[in-house]
PDB file of C-alpha atoms in Angstrom:
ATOM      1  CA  UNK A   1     -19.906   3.333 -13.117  1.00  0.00           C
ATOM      2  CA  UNK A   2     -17.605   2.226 -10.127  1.00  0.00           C
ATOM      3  CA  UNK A   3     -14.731   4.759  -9.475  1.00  0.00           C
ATOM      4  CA  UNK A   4     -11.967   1.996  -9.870  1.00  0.00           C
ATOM      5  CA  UNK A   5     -11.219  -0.248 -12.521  1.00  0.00           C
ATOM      6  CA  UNK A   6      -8.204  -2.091 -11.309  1.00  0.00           C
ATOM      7  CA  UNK A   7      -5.900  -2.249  -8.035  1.00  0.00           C
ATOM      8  CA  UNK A   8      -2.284  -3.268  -8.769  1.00  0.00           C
ATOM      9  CA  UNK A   9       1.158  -4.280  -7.052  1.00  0.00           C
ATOM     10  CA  UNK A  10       3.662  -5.095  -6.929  1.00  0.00           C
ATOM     11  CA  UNK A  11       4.203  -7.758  -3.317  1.00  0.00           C
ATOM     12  CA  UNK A  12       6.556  -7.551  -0.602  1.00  0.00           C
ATOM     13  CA  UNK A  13       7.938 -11.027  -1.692  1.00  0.00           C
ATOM     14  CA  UNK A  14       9.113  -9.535  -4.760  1.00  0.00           C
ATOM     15  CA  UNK A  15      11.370  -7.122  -2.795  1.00  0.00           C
ATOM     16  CA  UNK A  16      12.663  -9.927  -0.421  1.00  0.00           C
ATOM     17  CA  UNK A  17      13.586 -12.005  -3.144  1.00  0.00           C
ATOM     18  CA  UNK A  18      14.814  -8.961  -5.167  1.00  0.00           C
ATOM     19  CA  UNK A  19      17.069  -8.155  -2.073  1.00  0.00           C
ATOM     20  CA  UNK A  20      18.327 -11.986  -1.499  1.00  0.00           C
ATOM     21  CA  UNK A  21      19.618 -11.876  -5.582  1.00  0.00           C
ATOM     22  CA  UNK A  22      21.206  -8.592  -5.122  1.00  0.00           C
ATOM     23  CA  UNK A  23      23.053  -9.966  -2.091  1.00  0.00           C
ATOM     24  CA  UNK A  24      24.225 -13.159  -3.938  1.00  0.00           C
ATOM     25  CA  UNK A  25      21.720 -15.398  -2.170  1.00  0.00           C
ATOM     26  CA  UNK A  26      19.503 -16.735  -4.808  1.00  0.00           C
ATOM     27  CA  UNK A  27      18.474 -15.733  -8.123  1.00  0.00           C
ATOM     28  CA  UNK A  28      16.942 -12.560  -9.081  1.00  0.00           C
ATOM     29  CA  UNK A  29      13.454 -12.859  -9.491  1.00  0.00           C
ATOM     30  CA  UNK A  30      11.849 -13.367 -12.857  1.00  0.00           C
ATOM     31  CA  UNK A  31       8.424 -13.590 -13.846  1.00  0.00           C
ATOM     32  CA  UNK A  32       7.644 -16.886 -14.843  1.00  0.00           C
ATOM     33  CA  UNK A  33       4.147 -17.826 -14.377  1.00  0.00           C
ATOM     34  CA  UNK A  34       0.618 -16.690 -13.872  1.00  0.00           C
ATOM     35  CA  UNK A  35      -2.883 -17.483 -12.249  1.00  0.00           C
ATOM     36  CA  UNK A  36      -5.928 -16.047 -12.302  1.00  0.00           C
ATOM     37  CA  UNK A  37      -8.954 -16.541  -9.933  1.00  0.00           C
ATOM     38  CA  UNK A  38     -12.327 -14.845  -8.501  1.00  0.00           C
ATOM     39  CA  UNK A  39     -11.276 -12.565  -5.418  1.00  0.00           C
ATOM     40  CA  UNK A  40     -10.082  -9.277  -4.326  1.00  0.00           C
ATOM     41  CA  UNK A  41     -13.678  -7.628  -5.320  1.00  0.00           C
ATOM     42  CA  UNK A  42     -15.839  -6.536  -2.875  1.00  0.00           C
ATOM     43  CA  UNK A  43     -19.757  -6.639  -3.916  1.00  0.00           C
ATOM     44  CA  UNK A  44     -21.742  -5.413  -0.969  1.00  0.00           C
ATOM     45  CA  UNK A  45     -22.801  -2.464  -2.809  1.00  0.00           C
ATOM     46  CA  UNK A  46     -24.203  -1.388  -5.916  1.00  0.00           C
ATOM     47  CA  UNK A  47     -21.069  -1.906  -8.268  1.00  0.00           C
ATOM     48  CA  UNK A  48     -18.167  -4.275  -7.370  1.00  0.00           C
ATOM     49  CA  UNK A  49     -14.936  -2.240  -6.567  1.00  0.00           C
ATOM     50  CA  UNK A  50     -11.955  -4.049  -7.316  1.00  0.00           C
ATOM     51  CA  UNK A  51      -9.828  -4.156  -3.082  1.00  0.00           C
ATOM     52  CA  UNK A  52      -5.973  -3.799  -3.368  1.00  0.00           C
ATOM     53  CA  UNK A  53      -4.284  -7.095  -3.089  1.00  0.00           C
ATOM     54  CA  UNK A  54      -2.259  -7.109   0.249  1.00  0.00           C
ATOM     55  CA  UNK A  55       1.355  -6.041   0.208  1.00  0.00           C
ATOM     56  CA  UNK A  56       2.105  -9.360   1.701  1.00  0.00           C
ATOM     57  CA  UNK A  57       0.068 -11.573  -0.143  1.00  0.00           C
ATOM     58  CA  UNK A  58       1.389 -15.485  -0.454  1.00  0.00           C
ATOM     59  CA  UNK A  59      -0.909 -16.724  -2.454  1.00  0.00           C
ATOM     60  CA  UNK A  60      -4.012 -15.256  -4.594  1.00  0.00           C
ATOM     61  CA  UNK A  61      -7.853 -15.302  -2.619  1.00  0.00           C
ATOM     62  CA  UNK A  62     -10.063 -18.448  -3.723  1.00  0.00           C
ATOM     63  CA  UNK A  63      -9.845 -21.646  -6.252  1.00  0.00           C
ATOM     64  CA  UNK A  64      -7.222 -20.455  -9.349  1.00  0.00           C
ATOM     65  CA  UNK A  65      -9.196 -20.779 -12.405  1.00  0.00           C
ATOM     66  CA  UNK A  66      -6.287 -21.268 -15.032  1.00  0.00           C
ATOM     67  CA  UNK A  67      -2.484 -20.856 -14.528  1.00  0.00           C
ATOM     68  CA  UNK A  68      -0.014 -20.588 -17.410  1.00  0.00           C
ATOM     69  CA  UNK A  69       3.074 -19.161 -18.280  1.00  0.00           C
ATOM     70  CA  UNK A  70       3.291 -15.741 -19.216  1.00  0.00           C
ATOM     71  CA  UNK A  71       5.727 -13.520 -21.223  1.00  0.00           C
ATOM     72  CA  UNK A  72       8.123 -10.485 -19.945  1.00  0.00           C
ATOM     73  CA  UNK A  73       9.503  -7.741 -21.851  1.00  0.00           C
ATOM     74  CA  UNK A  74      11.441  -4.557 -20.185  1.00  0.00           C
ATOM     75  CA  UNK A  75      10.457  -1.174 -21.072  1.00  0.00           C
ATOM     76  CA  UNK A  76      13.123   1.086 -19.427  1.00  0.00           C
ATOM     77  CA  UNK A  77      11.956   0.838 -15.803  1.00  0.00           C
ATOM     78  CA  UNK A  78       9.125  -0.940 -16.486  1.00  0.00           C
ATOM     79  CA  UNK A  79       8.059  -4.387 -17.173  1.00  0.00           C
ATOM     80  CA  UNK A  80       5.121  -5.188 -19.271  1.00  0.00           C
ATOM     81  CA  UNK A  81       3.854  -9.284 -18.906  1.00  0.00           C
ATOM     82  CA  UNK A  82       1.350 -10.729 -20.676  1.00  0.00           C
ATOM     83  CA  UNK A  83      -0.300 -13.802 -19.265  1.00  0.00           C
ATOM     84  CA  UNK A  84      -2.628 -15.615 -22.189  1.00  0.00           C
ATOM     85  CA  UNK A  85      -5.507 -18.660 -21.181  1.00  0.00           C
ATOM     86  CA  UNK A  86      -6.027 -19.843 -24.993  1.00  0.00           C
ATOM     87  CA  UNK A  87      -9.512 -20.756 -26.177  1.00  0.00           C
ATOM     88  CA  UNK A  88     -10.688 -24.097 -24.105  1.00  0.00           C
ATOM     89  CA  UNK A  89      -8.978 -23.946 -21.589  1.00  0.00           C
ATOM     90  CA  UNK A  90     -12.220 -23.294 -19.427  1.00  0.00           C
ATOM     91  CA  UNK A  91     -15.220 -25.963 -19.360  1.00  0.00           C
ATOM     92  CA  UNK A  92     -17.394 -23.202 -19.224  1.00  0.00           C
ATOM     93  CA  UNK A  93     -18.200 -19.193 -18.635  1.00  0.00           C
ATOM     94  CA  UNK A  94     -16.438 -18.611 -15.699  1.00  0.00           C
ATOM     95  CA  UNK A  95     -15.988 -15.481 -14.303  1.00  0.00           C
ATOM     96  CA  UNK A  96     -12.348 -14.013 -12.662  1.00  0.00           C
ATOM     97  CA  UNK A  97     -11.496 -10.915 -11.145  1.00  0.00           C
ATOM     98  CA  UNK A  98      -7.698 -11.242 -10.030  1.00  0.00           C
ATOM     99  CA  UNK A  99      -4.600 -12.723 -12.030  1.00  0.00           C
ATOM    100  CA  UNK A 100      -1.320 -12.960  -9.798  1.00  0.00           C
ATOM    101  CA  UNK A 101       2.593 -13.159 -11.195  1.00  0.00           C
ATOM    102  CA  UNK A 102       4.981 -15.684  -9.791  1.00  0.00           C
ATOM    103  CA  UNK A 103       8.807 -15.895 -10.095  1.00  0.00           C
ATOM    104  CA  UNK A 104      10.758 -18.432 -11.467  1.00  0.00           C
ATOM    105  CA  UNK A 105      10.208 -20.706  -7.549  1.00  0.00           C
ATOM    106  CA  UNK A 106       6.387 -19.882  -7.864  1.00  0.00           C
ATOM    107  CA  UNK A 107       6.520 -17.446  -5.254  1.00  0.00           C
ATOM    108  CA  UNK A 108       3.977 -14.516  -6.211  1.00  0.00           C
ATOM    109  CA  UNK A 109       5.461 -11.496  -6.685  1.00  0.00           C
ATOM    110  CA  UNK A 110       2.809  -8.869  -8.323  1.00  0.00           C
ATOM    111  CA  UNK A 111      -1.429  -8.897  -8.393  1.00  0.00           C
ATOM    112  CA  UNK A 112      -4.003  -7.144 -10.187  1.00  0.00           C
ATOM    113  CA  UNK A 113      -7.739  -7.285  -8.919  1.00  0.00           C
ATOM    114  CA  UNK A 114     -10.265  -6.108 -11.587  1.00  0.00           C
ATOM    115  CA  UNK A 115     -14.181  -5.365 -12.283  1.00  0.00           C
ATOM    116  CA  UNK A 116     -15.507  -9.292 -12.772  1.00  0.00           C
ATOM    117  CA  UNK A 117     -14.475 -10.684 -16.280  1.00  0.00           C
ATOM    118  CA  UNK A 118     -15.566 -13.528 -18.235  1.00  0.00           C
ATOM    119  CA  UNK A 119     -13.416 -16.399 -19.737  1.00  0.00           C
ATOM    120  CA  UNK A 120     -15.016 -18.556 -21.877  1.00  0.00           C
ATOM    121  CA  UNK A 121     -14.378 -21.749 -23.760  1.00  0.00           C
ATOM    122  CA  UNK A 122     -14.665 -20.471 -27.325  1.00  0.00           C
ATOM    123  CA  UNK A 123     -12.440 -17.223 -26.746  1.00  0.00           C
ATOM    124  CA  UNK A 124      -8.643 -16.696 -26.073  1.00  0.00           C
ATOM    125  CA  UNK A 125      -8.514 -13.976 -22.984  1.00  0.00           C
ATOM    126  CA  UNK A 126      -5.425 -12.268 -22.502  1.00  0.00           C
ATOM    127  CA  UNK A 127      -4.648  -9.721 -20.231  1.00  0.00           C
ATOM    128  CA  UNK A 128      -1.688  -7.241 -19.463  1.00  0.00           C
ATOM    129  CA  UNK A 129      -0.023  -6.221 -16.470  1.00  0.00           C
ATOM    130  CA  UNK A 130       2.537  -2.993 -16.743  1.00  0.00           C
ATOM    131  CA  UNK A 131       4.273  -3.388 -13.623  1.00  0.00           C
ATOM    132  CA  UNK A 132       6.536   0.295 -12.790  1.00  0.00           C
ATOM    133  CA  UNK A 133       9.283   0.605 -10.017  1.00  0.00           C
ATOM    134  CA  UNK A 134       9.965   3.806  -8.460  1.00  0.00           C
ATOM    135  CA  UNK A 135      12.684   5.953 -10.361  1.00  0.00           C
ATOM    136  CA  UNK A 136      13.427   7.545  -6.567  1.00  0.00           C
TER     137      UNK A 136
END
């Protein structure tokens, strides 16, 4: 079994724009939208390992497989979105292994990479991401 399931966080974008609302430039940010794709997952050895999406990521690694818009609820100093790709939205199986958040001027703000997954047409796939900021 590979060591690591999942590699999250939350992008340097997200602080830039967090930092231009504070200051009265623009708005906060607010999760908006989602993608997911296949990428972020190295596979050179036995078991793919999910790699940590780059702190200054601008966009997510490959062709996006589905995009959508995705839900936000606060938990205390948390935020828990939950991006949904209903059943059919895919032609066929295809497999993803990364799903990115983007604020409200589609500017991506958190990523997940993950062990390969499946979407297929007959299923609804829906997956979580429980994004935490520092208490100190």
């Amino acid at each position: 079994m590979p060591d690591t399931w999942k590699q999250a966080r939350v992008l340097g974008a997200f602080y830039d724009r967090l930092a231009e609302g504070v200051a009265g430039q623009t708005a906060c940010p607010q999760i908006a939208s989602f993608g997911v794709c296949y990428g972020w997952i190295d596979t050179s050895g036995d078991m793919p390992q999910p790699e940590e999406p780059p702190f200054d990521a601008e966009s997510l690694p490959g062709s996006l497989v589905h995009t959508g818009l995705v839900t936000a609820e606060p938990s205390g100093k948390s935020v828990l979105a939950t991006a949904v790709i209903p059943e059919g939205a895919v032609a066929e199986p295809t497999q993803v292994t990364a799903i990115g958040l983007f604020d409200q001027t589609d500017t991506l703000v958190a990523a997940v990479s993950f062990l390969p997954e499946w979407i297929t047409p007959d299923k609804r796939y829906e997956h979580l991401v429980h994004m935490t900021f520092p208490e100190e």
